[in-house]
Short mmCIF file of C-alpha atoms in Angstrom, two decimals:
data_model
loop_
_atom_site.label_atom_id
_atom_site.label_comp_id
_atom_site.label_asym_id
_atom_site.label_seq_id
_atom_site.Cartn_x
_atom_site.Cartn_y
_atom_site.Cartn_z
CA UNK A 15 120.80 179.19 37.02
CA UNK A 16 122.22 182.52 38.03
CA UNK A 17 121.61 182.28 41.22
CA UNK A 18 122.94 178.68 41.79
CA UNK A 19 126.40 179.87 40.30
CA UNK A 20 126.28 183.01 42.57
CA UNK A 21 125.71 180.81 45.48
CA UNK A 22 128.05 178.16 44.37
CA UNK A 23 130.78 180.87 44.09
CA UNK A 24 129.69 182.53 47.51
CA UNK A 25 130.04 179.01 48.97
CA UNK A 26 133.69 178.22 47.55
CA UNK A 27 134.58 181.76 48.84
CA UNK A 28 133.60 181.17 52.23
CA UNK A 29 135.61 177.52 52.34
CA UNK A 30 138.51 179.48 50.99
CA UNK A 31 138.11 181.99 53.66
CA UNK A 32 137.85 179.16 56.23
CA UNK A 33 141.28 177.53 55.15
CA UNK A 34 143.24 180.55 55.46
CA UNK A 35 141.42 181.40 58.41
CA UNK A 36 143.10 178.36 59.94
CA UNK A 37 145.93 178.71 58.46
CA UNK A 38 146.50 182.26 59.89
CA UNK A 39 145.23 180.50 63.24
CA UNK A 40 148.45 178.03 63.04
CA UNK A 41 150.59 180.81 61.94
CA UNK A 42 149.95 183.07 64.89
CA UNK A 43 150.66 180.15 67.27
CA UNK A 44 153.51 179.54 65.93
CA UNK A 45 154.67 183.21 66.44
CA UNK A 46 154.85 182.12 70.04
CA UNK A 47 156.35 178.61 69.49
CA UNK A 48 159.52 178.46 71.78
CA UNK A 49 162.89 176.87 69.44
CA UNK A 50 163.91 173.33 71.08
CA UNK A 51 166.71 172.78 68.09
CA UNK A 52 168.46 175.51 69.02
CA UNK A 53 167.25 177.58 72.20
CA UNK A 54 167.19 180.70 72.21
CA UNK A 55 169.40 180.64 75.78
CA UNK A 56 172.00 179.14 73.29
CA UNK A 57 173.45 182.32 72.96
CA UNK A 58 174.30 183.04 76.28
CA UNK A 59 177.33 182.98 78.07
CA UNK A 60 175.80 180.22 80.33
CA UNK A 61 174.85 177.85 77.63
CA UNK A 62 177.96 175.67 77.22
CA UNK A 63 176.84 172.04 76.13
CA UNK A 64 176.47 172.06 72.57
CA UNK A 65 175.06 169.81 69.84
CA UNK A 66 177.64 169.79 66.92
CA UNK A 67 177.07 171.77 63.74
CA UNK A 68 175.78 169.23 61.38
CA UNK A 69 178.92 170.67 59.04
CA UNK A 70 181.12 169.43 61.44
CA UNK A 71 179.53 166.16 61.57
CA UNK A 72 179.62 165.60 58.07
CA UNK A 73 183.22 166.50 58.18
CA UNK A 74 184.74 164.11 60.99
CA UNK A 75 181.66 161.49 61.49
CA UNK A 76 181.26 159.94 64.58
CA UNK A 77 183.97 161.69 66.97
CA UNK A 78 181.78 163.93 68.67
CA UNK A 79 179.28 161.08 69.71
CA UNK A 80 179.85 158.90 72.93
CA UNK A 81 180.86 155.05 72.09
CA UNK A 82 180.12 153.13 75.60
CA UNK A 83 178.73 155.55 78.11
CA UNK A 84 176.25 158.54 77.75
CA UNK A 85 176.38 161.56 80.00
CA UNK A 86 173.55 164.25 80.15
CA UNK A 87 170.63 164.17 78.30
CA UNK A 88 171.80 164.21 74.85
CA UNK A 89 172.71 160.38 74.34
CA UNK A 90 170.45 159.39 77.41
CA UNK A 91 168.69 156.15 76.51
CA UNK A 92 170.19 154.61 73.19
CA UNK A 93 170.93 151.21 72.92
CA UNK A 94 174.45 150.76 72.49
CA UNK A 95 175.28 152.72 75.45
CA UNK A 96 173.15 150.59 78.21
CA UNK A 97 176.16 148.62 79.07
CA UNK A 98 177.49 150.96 81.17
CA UNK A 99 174.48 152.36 82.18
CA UNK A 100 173.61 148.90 84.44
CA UNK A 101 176.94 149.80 85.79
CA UNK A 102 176.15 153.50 86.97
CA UNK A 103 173.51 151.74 89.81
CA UNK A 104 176.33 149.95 90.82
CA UNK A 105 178.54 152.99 91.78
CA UNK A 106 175.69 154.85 93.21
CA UNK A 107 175.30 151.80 95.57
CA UNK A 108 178.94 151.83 96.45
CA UNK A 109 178.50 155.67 96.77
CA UNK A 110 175.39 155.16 99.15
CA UNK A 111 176.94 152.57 100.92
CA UNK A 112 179.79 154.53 102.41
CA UNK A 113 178.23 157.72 102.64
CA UNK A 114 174.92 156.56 104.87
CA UNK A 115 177.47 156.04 107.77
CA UNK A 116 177.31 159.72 107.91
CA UNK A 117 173.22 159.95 107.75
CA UNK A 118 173.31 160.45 103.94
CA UNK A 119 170.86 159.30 101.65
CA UNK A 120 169.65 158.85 98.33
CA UNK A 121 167.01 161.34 98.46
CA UNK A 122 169.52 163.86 100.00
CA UNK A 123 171.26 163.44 96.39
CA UNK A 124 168.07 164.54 94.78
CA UNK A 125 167.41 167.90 97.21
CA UNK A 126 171.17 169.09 96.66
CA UNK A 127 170.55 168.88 92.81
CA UNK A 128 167.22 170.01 92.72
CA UNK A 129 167.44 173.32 93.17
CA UNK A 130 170.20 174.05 90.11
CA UNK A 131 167.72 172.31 87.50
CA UNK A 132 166.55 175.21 85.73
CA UNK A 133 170.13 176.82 85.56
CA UNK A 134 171.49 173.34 84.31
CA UNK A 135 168.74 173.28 81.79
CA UNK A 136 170.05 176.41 80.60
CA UNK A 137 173.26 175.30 80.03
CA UNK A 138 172.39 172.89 76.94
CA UNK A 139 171.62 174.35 73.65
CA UNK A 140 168.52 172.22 73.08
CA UNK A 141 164.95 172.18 75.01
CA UNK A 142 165.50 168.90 77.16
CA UNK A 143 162.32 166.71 76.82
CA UNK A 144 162.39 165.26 80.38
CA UNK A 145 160.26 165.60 83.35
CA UNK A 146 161.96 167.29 86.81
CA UNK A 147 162.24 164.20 88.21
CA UNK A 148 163.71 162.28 84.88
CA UNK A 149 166.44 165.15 84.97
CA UNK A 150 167.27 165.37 88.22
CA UNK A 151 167.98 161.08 88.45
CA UNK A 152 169.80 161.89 85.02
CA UNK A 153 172.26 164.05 87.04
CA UNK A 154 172.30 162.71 89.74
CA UNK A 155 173.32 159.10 88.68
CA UNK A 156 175.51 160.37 85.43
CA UNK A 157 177.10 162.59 88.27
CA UNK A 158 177.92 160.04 90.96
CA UNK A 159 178.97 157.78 88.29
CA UNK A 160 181.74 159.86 87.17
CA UNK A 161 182.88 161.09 90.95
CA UNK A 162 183.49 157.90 91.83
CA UNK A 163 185.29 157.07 88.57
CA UNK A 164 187.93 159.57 88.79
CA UNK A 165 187.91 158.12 92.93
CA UNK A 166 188.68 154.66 91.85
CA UNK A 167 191.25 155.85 89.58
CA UNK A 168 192.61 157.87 92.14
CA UNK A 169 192.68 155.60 94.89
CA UNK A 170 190.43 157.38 97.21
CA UNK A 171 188.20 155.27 97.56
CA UNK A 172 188.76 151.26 97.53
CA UNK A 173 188.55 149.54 94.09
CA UNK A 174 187.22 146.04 93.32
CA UNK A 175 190.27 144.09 91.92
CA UNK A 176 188.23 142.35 89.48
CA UNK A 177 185.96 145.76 88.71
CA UNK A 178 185.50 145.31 84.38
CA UNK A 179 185.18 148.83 84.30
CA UNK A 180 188.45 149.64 85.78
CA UNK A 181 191.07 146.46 85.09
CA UNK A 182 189.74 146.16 81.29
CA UNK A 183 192.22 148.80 79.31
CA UNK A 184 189.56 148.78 76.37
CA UNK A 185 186.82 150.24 78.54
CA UNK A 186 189.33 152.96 80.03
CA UNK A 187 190.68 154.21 76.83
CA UNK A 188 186.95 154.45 75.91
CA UNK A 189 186.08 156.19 79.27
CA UNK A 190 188.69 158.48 78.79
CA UNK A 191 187.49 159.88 74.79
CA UNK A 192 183.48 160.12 76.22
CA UNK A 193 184.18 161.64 78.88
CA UNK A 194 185.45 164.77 76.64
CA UNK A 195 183.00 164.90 73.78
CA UNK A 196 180.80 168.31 73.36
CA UNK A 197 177.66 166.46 73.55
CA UNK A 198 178.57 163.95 76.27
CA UNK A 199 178.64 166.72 79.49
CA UNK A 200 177.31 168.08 82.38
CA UNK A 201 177.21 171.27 84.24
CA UNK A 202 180.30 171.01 86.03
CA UNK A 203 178.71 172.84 89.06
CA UNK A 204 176.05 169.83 89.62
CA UNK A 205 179.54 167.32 89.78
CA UNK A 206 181.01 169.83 92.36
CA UNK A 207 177.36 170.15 94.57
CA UNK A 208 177.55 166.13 94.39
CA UNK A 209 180.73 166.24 95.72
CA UNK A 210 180.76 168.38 98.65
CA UNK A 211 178.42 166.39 99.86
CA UNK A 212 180.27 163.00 99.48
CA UNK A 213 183.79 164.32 99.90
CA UNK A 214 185.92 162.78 102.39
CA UNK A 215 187.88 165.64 104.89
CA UNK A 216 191.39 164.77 103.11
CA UNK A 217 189.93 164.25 99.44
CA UNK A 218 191.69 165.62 96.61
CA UNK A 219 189.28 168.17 95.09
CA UNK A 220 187.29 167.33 92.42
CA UNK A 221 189.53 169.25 89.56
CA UNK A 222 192.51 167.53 90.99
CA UNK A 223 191.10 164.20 90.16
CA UNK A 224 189.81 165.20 86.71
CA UNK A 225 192.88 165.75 85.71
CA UNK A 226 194.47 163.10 87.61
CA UNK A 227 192.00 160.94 85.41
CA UNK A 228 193.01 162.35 82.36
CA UNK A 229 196.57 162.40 82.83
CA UNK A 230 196.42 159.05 82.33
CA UNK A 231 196.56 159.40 79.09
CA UNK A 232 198.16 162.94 78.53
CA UNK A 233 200.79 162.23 81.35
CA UNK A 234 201.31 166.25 82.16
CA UNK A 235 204.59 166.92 85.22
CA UNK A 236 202.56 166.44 88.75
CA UNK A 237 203.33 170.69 89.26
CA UNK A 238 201.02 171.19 86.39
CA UNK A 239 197.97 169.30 87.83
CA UNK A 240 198.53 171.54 90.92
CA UNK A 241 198.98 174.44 89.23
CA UNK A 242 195.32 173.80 88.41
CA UNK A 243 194.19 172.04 91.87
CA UNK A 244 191.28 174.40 92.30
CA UNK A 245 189.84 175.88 88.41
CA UNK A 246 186.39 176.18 88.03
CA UNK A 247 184.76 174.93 85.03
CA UNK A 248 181.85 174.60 82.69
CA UNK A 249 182.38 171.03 82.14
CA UNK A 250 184.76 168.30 81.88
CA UNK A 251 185.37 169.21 78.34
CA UNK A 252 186.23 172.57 79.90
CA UNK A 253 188.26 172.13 82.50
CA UNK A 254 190.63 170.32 80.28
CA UNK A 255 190.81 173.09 78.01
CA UNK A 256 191.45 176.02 80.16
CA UNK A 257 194.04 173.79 81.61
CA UNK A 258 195.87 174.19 78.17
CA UNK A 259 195.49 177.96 77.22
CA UNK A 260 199.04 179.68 77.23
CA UNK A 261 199.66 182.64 79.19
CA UNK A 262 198.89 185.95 78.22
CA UNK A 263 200.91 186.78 74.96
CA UNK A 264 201.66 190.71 73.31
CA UNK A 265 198.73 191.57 70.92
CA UNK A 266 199.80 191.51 67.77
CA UNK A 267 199.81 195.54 66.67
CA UNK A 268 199.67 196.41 63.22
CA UNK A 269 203.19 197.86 61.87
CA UNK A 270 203.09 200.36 58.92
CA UNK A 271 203.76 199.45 55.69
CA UNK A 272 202.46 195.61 56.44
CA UNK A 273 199.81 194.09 54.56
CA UNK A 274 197.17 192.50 56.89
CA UNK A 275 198.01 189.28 58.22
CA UNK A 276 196.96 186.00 56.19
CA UNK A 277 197.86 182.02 56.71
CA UNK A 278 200.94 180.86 56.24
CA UNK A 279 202.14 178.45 53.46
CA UNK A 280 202.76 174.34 54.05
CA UNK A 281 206.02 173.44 55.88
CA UNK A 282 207.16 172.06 52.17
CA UNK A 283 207.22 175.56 51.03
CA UNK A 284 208.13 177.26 54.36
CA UNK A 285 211.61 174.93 54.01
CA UNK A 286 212.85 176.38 50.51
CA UNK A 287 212.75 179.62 52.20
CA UNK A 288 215.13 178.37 54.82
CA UNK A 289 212.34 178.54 57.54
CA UNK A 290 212.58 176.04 59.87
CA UNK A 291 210.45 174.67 62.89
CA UNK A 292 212.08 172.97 66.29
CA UNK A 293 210.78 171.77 69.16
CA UNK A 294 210.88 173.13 72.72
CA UNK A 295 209.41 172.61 76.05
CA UNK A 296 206.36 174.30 77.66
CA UNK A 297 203.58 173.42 79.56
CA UNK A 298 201.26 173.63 77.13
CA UNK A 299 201.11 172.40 72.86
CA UNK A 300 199.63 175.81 72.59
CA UNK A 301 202.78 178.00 73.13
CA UNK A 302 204.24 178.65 70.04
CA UNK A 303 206.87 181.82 68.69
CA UNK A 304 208.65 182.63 65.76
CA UNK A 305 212.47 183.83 65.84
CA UNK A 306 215.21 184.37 63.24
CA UNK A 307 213.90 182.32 60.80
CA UNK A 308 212.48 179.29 63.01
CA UNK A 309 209.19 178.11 64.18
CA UNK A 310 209.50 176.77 68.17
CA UNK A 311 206.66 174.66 68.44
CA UNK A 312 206.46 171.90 71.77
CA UNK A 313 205.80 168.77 70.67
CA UNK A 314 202.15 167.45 70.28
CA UNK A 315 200.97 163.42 70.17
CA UNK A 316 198.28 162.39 68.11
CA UNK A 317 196.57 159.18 68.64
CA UNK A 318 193.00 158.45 69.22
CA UNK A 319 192.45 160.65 72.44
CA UNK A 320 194.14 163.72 71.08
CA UNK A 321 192.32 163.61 67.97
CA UNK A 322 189.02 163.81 69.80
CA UNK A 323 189.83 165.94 72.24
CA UNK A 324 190.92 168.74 69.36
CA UNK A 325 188.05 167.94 67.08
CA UNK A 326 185.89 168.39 70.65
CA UNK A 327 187.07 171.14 71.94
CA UNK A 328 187.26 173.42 68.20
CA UNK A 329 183.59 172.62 68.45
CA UNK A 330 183.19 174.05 71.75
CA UNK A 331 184.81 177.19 70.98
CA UNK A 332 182.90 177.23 67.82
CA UNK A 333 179.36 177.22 69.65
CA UNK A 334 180.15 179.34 72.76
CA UNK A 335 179.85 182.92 72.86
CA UNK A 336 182.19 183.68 75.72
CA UNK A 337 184.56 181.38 74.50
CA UNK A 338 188.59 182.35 73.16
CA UNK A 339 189.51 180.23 69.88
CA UNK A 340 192.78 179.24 70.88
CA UNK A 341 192.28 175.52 69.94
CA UNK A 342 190.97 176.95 66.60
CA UNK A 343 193.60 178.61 66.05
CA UNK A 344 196.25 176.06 67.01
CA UNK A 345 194.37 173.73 64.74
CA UNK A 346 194.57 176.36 61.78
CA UNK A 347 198.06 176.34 62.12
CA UNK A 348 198.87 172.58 62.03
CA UNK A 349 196.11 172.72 58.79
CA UNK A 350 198.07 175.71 57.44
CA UNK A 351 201.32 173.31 57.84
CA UNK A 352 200.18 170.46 56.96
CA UNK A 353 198.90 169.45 52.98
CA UNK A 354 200.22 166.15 52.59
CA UNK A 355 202.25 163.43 54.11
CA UNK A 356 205.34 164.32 53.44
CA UNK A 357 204.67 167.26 55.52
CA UNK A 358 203.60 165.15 58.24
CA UNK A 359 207.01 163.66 57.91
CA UNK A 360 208.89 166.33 57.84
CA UNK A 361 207.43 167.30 61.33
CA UNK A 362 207.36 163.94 62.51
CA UNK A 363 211.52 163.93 61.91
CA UNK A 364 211.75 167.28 63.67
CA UNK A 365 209.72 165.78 66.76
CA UNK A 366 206.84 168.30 66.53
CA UNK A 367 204.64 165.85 66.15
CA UNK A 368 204.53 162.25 67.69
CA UNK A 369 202.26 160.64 65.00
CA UNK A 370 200.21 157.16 66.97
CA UNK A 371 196.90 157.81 65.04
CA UNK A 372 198.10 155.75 61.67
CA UNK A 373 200.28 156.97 58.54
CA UNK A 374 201.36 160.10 57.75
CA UNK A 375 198.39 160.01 54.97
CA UNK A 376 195.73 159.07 57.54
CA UNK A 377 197.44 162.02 60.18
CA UNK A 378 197.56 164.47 57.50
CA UNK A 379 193.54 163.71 56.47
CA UNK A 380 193.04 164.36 60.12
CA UNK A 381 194.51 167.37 60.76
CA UNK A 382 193.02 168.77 57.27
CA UNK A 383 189.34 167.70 58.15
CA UNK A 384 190.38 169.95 62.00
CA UNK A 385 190.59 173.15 59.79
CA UNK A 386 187.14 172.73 57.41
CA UNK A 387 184.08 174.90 57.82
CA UNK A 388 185.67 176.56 61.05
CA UNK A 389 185.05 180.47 61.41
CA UNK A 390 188.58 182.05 62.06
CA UNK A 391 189.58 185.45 62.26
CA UNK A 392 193.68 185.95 61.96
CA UNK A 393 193.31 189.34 63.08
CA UNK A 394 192.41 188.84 66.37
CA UNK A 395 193.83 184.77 67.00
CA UNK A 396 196.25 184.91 69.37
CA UNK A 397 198.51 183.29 67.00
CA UNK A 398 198.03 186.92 64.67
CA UNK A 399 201.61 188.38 65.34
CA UNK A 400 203.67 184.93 64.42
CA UNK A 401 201.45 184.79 61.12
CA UNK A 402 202.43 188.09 59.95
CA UNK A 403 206.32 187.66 61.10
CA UNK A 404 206.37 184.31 58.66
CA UNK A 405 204.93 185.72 55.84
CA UNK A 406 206.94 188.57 55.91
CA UNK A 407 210.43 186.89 56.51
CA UNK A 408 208.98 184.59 53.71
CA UNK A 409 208.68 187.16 50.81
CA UNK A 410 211.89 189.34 52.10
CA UNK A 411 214.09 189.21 49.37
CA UNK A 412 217.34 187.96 49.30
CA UNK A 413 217.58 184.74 52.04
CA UNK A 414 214.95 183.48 50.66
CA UNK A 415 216.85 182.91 47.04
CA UNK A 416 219.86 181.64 49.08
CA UNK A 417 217.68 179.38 50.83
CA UNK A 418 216.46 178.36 48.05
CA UNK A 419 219.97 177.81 46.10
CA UNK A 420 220.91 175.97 49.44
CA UNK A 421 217.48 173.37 49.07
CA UNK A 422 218.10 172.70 45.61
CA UNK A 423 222.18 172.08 45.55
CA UNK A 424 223.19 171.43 48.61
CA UNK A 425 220.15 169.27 50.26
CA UNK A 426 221.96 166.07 49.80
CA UNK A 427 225.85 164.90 49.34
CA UNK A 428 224.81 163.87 46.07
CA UNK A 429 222.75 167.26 45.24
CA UNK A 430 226.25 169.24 46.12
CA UNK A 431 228.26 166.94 44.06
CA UNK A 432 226.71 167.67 41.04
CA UNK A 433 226.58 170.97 41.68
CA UNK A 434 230.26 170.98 42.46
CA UNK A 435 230.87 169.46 39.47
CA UNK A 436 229.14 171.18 37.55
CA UNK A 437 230.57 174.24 39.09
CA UNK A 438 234.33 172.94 38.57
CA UNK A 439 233.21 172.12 34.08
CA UNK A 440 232.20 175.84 34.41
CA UNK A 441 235.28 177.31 35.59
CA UNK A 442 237.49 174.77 32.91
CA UNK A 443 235.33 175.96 30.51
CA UNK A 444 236.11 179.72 31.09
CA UNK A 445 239.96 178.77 31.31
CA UNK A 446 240.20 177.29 28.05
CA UNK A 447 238.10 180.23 26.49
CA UNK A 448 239.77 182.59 27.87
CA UNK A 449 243.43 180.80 26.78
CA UNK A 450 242.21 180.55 23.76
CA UNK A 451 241.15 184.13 23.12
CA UNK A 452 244.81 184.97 24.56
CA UNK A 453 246.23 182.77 21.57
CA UNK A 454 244.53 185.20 19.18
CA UNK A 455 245.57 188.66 20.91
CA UNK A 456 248.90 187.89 21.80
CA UNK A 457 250.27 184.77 19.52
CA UNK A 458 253.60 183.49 20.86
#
């Protein structure tokens, strides 16, 4: 009986020893594994098309995901996008059509993309499942697609009259929100290799009629798309941005006996210290200062388009090494502003913002949802210097209690009234008190 337990024992040893012998097996292969979630090229300066942080999904939903058209390989393939994607053969048709006059062919489309696969692999943050040939179509059709878009829209090329895709205003203002989401781009150097080699010799260039596309909707002065006539890009998304970003402003220094910079109080508050905000005009939302007491901010519309392109482009800067947080901090700002909807109104009546995207409730949601689970450092935000100078002409003393005294009596006619009146029963009052003190110290 000994023995049988000492073999027993020996035998449920060696099955032990087997199981973590395996496991240890699957362990060290996975030391190699390669990360597809996140790669590990996703740190690079060259990785630029991001999958959202699932915080920021949870925060604002659906407004990073396309709605009619998928571009790249993120979106490739579902279901409610294959509407358009029938559509895409038909523009590549057109494409081929007027570009075989000049010995051009489909299979010319593939060579001029295939070499820049890898380095367009590398520019999205997760390990794309396709084959070389899935990918290259993929770019090669999402990218001819959207060339001869922005053509059509820019009446370089001829345009169907009765073309769904461009007479039907639903499918445009749909166009024009996909077209800008994180997750809905590619490289912007595969669109420019696609069209050099379908360009016409008087084309605009391909920037041009990006934001000739887009302006359709943001409606920027004609000398500001030329401005920008010939910026390079990492994508759509991109090129819209940089197209925003203010000139270089003075770094903020830090002056002695100032306590570090932090966010600024909601416009309600900022008012009763007699801080004030008007509008002004500059090419860009983005340029904003702070003088004698007032906050010059240009004037910014909200509707549907805006509102993705800010939640879009915070989560670009967000995910991008290389990137500057501009748009983050912008959108800290209107958050830092903005706590309810009377503060929406009160900007809304000072025409810094133009408010299309519902109430002032619904606007004010909005903006607050911009500013959650964002990283943000105030010290070095280009924004650092007009944060300090508020706070400090905030607390700084005196003009703030006349302010103040001003808000509360003299807000409204009605307000100054009854402070007038009251004033007036204060002065009677003294009279008589002091006539009748008289009547005691020197009777008659």
């Amino acid at each position: 009986m000994k023995n049988n337990s000492q073999t027993t024992a020996e035998q449920h040893n060696i099955t032990i020893w087997e199981i973590k012998k395996d496991r240890l097996t699957a362990m060290q292969h996975k030391l190699f594994d390669t990360p597809k979630l996140l790669s590990v090229a996703a740190g690079r300066t060259t990785c630029s098309i991001f999958k959202v942080p699932q915080t920021l999904v949870d925060v604002n939903g659906k407004s990073y995901q396309p709605h009619i058209i998928s571009v790249g390989p993120f979106h490739h393939g579902k279901a409610q996008l294959e509407m358009i994607e029938e559509h895409k053969w038909r523009f590549l048709r057109q494409l081929l059509d007027r570009t075989k006059a000049k010995g051009i062919v489909l299979e010319d489309y593939l060579r001029a993309v295939q070499p820049l696969e890898v380095m367009a692999r590398e520019c999205y943050s997760e390990t794309i499942p396709y084959s070389t040939d899935e990918f290259i179509e993929m770019m090669v059709l999402d990218g001819c697609f959207i060339i001869e878009l922005f053509r059509k829209f820019g009446e370089v090329v001829e345009v169907d009259e009765h073309d769904p895709l461009i007479k039907m205003s639903w499918i445009v203002s749909f166009f024009l929100r996909d077209l800008i989401r994180l997750e809905n781009q590619i490289p912007f150097f595969v669109l420019e290799c696609l069209f050099e080699l379908t360009k016409t010799p008087r084309s605009p260039t391909l920037a041009s009629l990006t934001l000739g596309f887009f302006n359709l909707v943001v409606q920027r002065p004609e000398n500001v798309l030329k401005k920008y006539a010939n910026i390079k890009a990492k994508h759509l998304l991109d090129l819209l941005r940089l197209t925003f970003l203010p000139p270089e402003l003075e770094k903020s220094t830090k002056q002695e006996n100032r306590p570090p910079p932090h966010v600024i109080h909601n416009i309600s508050k900022l008012r009763r210290a007699g801080i004030k905000l008007k509008p002004h005009e500059a090419e860009s939302f983005l340029v904003i200062s702070f003088k004698n007491g007032v906050i010059h901010m240009p004037t910014i519309t909200i509707d549907d388009f805006m509102s993705a392109f800010l939640l879009n482009v915070v989560a670009f800067e967000q995910c991008h090494s290389g990137c500057s947080t501009h748009f983050t901090t912008y959108v800290t700002l209107l958050d830092c502003l903005i706590n309810t909807s009377r503060d929406v109104g009160y900007l809304c009546d000072w025409n810094i913002i133009e408010n299309y995207f519902g109430t002032d409730a619904e606007a004010a949601t909005l903006i607050n949802n911009m500013g959650k689970d964002i990283s943000f450092d105030i010290d070095e935000c280009y924004l650092a210097r007009l944060f300090d100078n508020v706070n400090h002409h905030y607390h700084s003393g005196w003009h703030v209690q006349w302010a103040s005294l001003k808000y509360t009596y003299f807000n409204s006619p009605w307000s100054f009234l009854s402070a007038l009146a009251a004033f007036l029963l204060l002065i009677l009052t003294i009279a008589q008190t002091a006539y009748t003190i008289l009547g005691y110290v020197r009777p008659p």
